[in-house]
JSON list of C-alpha atoms in Angstrom, two decimals:
[
{"chain": "A", "resi": 144, "resn": "MET", "atom": "CA", "xyz": [30.49, -57.38, -66.85]},
{"chain": "A", "resi": 145, "resn": "THR", "atom": "CA", "xyz": [28.78, -57.78, -63.44]},
{"chain": "A", "resi": 146, "resn": "THR", "atom": "CA", "xyz": [29.15, -55.27, -60.73]},
{"chain": "A", "resi": 147, "resn": "PHE", "atom": "CA", "xyz": [31.12, -56.62, -57.90]},
{"chain": "A", "resi": 148, "resn": "ALA", "atom": "CA", "xyz": [30.39, -56.41, -54.13]},
{"chain": "A", "resi": 149, "resn": "ALA", "atom": "CA", "xyz": [31.69, -57.95, -50.91]},
{"chain": "A", "resi": 150, "resn": "LEU", "atom": "CA", "xyz": [30.17, -57.96, -47.40]},
{"chain": "A", "resi": 151, "resn": "ALA", "atom": "CA", "xyz": [31.85, -59.24, -44.29]},
{"chain": "A", "resi": 152, "resn": "THR", "atom": "CA", "xyz": [29.69, -60.60, -41.43]},
{"chain": "A", "resi": 153, "resn": "ALA", "atom": "CA", "xyz": [30.97, -61.88, -37.98]},
{"chain": "A", "resi": 154, "resn": "ALA", "atom": "CA", "xyz": [29.82, -65.22, -36.95]},
{"chain": "A", "resi": 155, "resn": "PRO", "atom": "CA", "xyz": [29.29, -66.20, -33.13]},
{"chain": "A", "resi": 156, "resn": "ASP", "atom": "CA", "xyz": [32.22, -68.85, -33.56]},
{"chain": "A", "resi": 157, "resn": "GLY", "atom": "CA", "xyz": [34.87, -66.23, -34.06]},
{"chain": "A", "resi": 158, "resn": "ALA", "atom": "CA", "xyz": [34.95, -66.54, -37.88]},
{"chain": "A", "resi": 159, "resn": "VAL", "atom": "CA", "xyz": [33.99, -63.97, -40.27]},
{"chain": "A", "resi": 160, "resn": "THR", "atom": "CA", "xyz": [32.09, -64.73, -43.44]},
{"chain": "A", "resi": 161, "resn": "VAL", "atom": "CA", "xyz": [32.77, -62.68, -46.57]},
{"chain": "A", "resi": 162, "resn": "THR", "atom": "CA", "xyz": [30.23, -63.26, -49.40]},
{"chain": "A", "resi": 163, "resn": "ALA", "atom": "CA", "xyz": [31.39, -61.79, -52.88]},
{"chain": "A", "resi": 164, "resn": "THR", "atom": "CA", "xyz": [29.26, -61.30, -55.97]},
{"chain": "A", "resi": 165, "resn": "GLY", "atom": "CA", "xyz": [30.22, -60.21, -59.34]},
{"chain": "A", "resi": 166, "resn": "GLU", "atom": "CA", "xyz": [33.39, -60.62, -61.41]},
{"chain": "A", "resi": 167, "resn": "LEU", "atom": "CA", "xyz": [36.59, -60.58, -59.46]},
{"chain": "A", "resi": 168, "resn": "ASP", "atom": "CA", "xyz": [39.32, -59.16, -61.48]},
{"chain": "A", "resi": 169, "resn": "MET", "atom": "CA", "xyz": [42.00, -56.30, -61.49]},
{"chain": "A", "resi": 170, "resn": "THR", "atom": "CA", "xyz": [39.28, -53.57, -61.47]},
{"chain": "A", "resi": 171, "resn": "SER", "atom": "CA", "xyz": [37.25, -55.34, -58.48]},
{"chain": "A", "resi": 172, "resn": "ALA", "atom": "CA", "xyz": [40.07, -56.86, -56.41]},
{"chain": "A", "resi": 173, "resn": "PRO", "atom": "CA", "xyz": [40.86, -53.56, -54.50]},
{"chain": "A", "resi": 174, "resn": "GLU", "atom": "CA", "xyz": [37.31, -53.84, -53.07]},
{"chain": "A", "resi": 175, "resn": "LEU", "atom": "CA", "xyz": [37.78, -57.27, -51.87]},
{"chain": "A", "resi": 176, "resn": "ILE", "atom": "CA", "xyz": [41.22, -56.43, -50.41]},
{"chain": "A", "resi": 177, "resn": "THR", "atom": "CA", "xyz": [39.40, -53.66, -48.48]},
{"chain": "A", "resi": 178, "resn": "VAL", "atom": "CA", "xyz": [36.55, -55.69, -47.21]},
{"chain": "A", "resi": 179, "resn": "LEU", "atom": "CA", "xyz": [38.89, -58.52, -46.12]},
{"chain": "A", "resi": 180, "resn": "ARG", "atom": "CA", "xyz": [41.49, -56.11, -44.45]},
{"chain": "A", "resi": 181, "resn": "ASP", "atom": "CA", "xyz": [38.79, -54.31, -42.62]},
{"chain": "A", "resi": 182, "resn": "ALA", "atom": "CA", "xyz": [37.21, -57.51, -41.39]},
{"chain": "A", "resi": 183, "resn": "ILE", "atom": "CA", "xyz": [40.45, -58.84, -40.33]},
{"chain": "A", "resi": 184, "resn": "ARG", "atom": "CA", "xyz": [41.40, -55.75, -38.48]},
{"chain": "A", "resi": 185, "resn": "ARG", "atom": "CA", "xyz": [37.89, -55.25, -36.88]},
{"chain": "A", "resi": 186, "resn": "TYR", "atom": "CA", "xyz": [36.95, -58.78, -35.90]},
{"chain": "A", "resi": 187, "resn": "LYS", "atom": "CA", "xyz": [40.42, -60.50, -35.69]},
{"chain": "A", "resi": 188, "resn": "PRO", "atom": "CA", "xyz": [38.60, -63.58, -36.92]},
{"chain": "A", "resi": 189, "resn": "LYS", "atom": "CA", "xyz": [40.17, -67.09, -36.21]},
{"chain": "A", "resi": 190, "resn": "ARG", "atom": "CA", "xyz": [39.28, -67.97, -39.75]},
{"chain": "A", "resi": 191, "resn": "VAL", "atom": "CA", "xyz": [37.71, -66.26, -42.79]},
{"chain": "A", "resi": 192, "resn": "ASP", "atom": "CA", "xyz": [34.92, -68.11, -44.64]},
{"chain": "A", "resi": 193, "resn": "LEU", "atom": "CA", "xyz": [34.67, -66.86, -48.30]},
{"chain": "A", "resi": 194, "resn": "ASP", "atom": "CA", "xyz": [31.57, -67.53, -50.31]},
{"chain": "A", "resi": 195, "resn": "LEU", "atom": "CA", "xyz": [32.45, -67.13, -54.07]},
{"chain": "A", "resi": 196, "resn": "SER", "atom": "CA", "xyz": [29.39, -68.86, -55.28]},
{"chain": "A", "resi": 197, "resn": "GLY", "atom": "CA", "xyz": [28.20, -65.66, -56.78]},
{"chain": "A", "resi": 198, "resn": "VAL", "atom": "CA", "xyz": [31.43, -65.04, -58.71]},
{"chain": "A", "resi": 199, "resn": "PRO", "atom": "CA", "xyz": [31.20, -66.04, -62.23]},
{"chain": "A", "resi": 200, "resn": "PHE", "atom": "CA", "xyz": [34.62, -64.95, -63.25]},
{"chain": "A", "resi": 201, "resn": "LEU", "atom": "CA", "xyz": [38.11, -64.84, -61.36]},
{"chain": "A", "resi": 202, "resn": "ASP", "atom": "CA", "xyz": [41.39, -63.94, -62.91]},
{"chain": "A", "resi": 203, "resn": "SER", "atom": "CA", "xyz": [45.00, -63.94, -61.82]},
{"chain": "A", "resi": 204, "resn": "THR", "atom": "CA", "xyz": [44.59, -60.87, -59.81]},
{"chain": "A", "resi": 205, "resn": "GLY", "atom": "CA", "xyz": [41.58, -62.50, -57.92]},
{"chain": "A", "resi": 206, "resn": "ILE", "atom": "CA", "xyz": [43.85, -65.48, -57.08]},
{"chain": "A", "resi": 207, "resn": "GLN", "atom": "CA", "xyz": [46.69, -63.19, -55.74]},
{"chain": "A", "resi": 208, "resn": "VAL", "atom": "CA", "xyz": [44.16, -61.57, -53.23]},
{"chain": "A", "resi": 209, "resn": "LEU", "atom": "CA", "xyz": [42.93, -64.99, -52.10]},
{"chain": "A", "resi": 210, "resn": "VAL", "atom": "CA", "xyz": [46.41, -66.37, -51.60]},
{"chain": "A", "resi": 211, "resn": "ALA", "atom": "CA", "xyz": [47.55, -63.08, -49.74]},
{"chain": "A", "resi": 212, "resn": "ALA", "atom": "CA", "xyz": [44.47, -63.13, -47.55]},
{"chain": "A", "resi": 213, "resn": "ASN", "atom": "CA", "xyz": [45.05, -66.84, -46.70]},
{"chain": "A", "resi": 214, "resn": "ALA", "atom": "CA", "xyz": [48.62, -65.91, -45.46]},
{"chain": "A", "resi": 215, "resn": "ASP", "atom": "CA", "xyz": [47.15, -62.91, -43.39]},
{"chain": "A", "resi": 216, "resn": "VAL", "atom": "CA", "xyz": [44.61, -64.72, -41.38]},
{"chain": "A", "resi": 217, "resn": "LYS", "atom": "CA", "xyz": [45.79, -66.96, -38.61]},
{"chain": "A", "resi": 218, "resn": "GLY", "atom": "CA", "xyz": [43.32, -69.79, -39.30]},
{"chain": "A", "resi": 219, "resn": "GLY", "atom": "CA", "xyz": [43.44, -69.26, -43.07]},
{"chain": "A", "resi": 220, "resn": "VAL", "atom": "CA", "xyz": [40.65, -68.57, -45.52]},
{"chain": "A", "resi": 221, "resn": "ARG", "atom": "CA", "xyz": [38.16, -71.26, -46.31]},
{"chain": "A", "resi": 222, "resn": "ILE", "atom": "CA", "xyz": [36.14, -70.93, -49.47]},
{"chain": "A", "resi": 223, "resn": "THR", "atom": "CA", "xyz": [32.68, -72.17, -48.66]},
{"chain": "A", "resi": 224, "resn": "GLY", "atom": "CA", "xyz": [31.25, -71.94, -52.13]},
{"chain": "A", "resi": 225, "resn": "THR", "atom": "CA", "xyz": [32.26, -71.58, -55.78]},
{"chain": "A", "resi": 226, "resn": "SER", "atom": "CA", "xyz": [30.56, -70.94, -59.14]},
{"chain": "A", "resi": 227, "resn": "PRO", "atom": "CA", "xyz": [31.61, -73.68, -61.65]},
{"chain": "A", "resi": 228, "resn": "ALA", "atom": "CA", "xyz": [34.05, -71.56, -63.48]},
{"chain": "A", "resi": 229, "resn": "VAL", "atom": "CA", "xyz": [35.93, -70.43, -60.23]},
{"chain": "A", "resi": 230, "resn": "HIS", "atom": "CA", "xyz": [35.93, -74.07, -59.04]},
{"chain": "A", "resi": 231, "resn": "ARG", "atom": "CA", "xyz": [37.38, -75.22, -62.27]},
{"chain": "A", "resi": 232, "resn": "LEU", "atom": "CA", "xyz": [40.15, -72.52, -61.98]},
{"chain": "A", "resi": 233, "resn": "LEU", "atom": "CA", "xyz": [41.03, -73.27, -58.48]},
{"chain": "A", "resi": 234, "resn": "ARG", "atom": "CA", "xyz": [41.34, -76.86, -59.43]},
{"chain": "A", "resi": 235, "resn": "MET", "atom": "CA", "xyz": [43.60, -76.04, -62.47]},
{"chain": "A", "resi": 236, "resn": "THR", "atom": "CA", "xyz": [45.85, -73.97, -60.26]},
{"chain": "A", "resi": 237, "resn": "GLY", "atom": "CA", "xyz": [45.89, -76.63, -57.71]},
{"chain": "A", "resi": 238, "resn": "LEU", "atom": "CA", "xyz": [44.41, -74.26, -54.93]},
{"chain": "A", "resi": 239, "resn": "LEU", "atom": "CA", "xyz": [41.28, -76.27, -54.14]},
{"chain": "A", "resi": 240, "resn": "GLY", "atom": "CA", "xyz": [43.00, -77.96, -51.19]},
{"chain": "A", "resi": 241, "resn": "GLU", "atom": "CA", "xyz": [44.55, -74.84, -49.76]},
{"chain": "A", "resi": 242, "resn": "PHE", "atom": "CA", "xyz": [41.22, -73.23, -49.34]},
{"chain": "A", "resi": 243, "resn": "GLY", "atom": "CA", "xyz": [39.48, -76.44, -47.99]},
{"chain": "A", "resi": 244, "resn": "VAL", "atom": "CA", "xyz": [37.26, -76.95, -51.21]},
{"chain": "A", "resi": 245, "resn": "THR", "atom": "CA", "xyz": [36.89, -80.52, -52.61]},
{"chain": "A", "resi": 246, "resn": "ASP", "atom": "CA", "xyz": [35.39, -81.64, -55.77]},
{"chain": "A", "resi": 247, "resn": "ASP", "atom": "CA", "xyz": [32.44, -82.95, -53.94]},
{"chain": "A", "resi": 248, "resn": "GLN", "atom": "CA", "xyz": [31.32, -79.56, -53.08]},
{"chain": "A", "resi": 249, "resn": "LEU", "atom": "CA", "xyz": [30.85, -78.42, -56.74]},
{"chain": "A", "resi": 250, "resn": "ALA", "atom": "CA", "xyz": [28.46, -81.46, -57.38]},
{"chain": "A", "resi": 251, "resn": "THR", "atom": "CA", "xyz": [26.16, -80.45, -54.59]},
{"chain": "A", "resi": 252, "resn": "GLU", "atom": "CA", "xyz": [26.24, -76.55, -55.82]},
{"chain": "A", "resi": 253, "resn": "GLN", "atom": "CA", "xyz": [24.88, -77.43, -59.40]}
]
């Protein structure tokens, strides 16, 4: 099991970047929820960019957090990086396009 961490950073263009590392599951999801909610409340971003390239595992609870956050942010959540396992899961669930991810992105990350 990998320790989970999430960090939010405001960008000059009005977006917020949240970088997550570690396994995103039912035990770590509350931490991501807290970081996302705090960033949305504090910065009122036009968009949240979520880097999941350091997340080797994502379960259904993690997916629920992503979908809920996407609904909470006016400009939506855009996933800017995925690990191969997370990319595969987002593809299987039909959520790649919902978060602005393409299959081409994975090829450049490997």
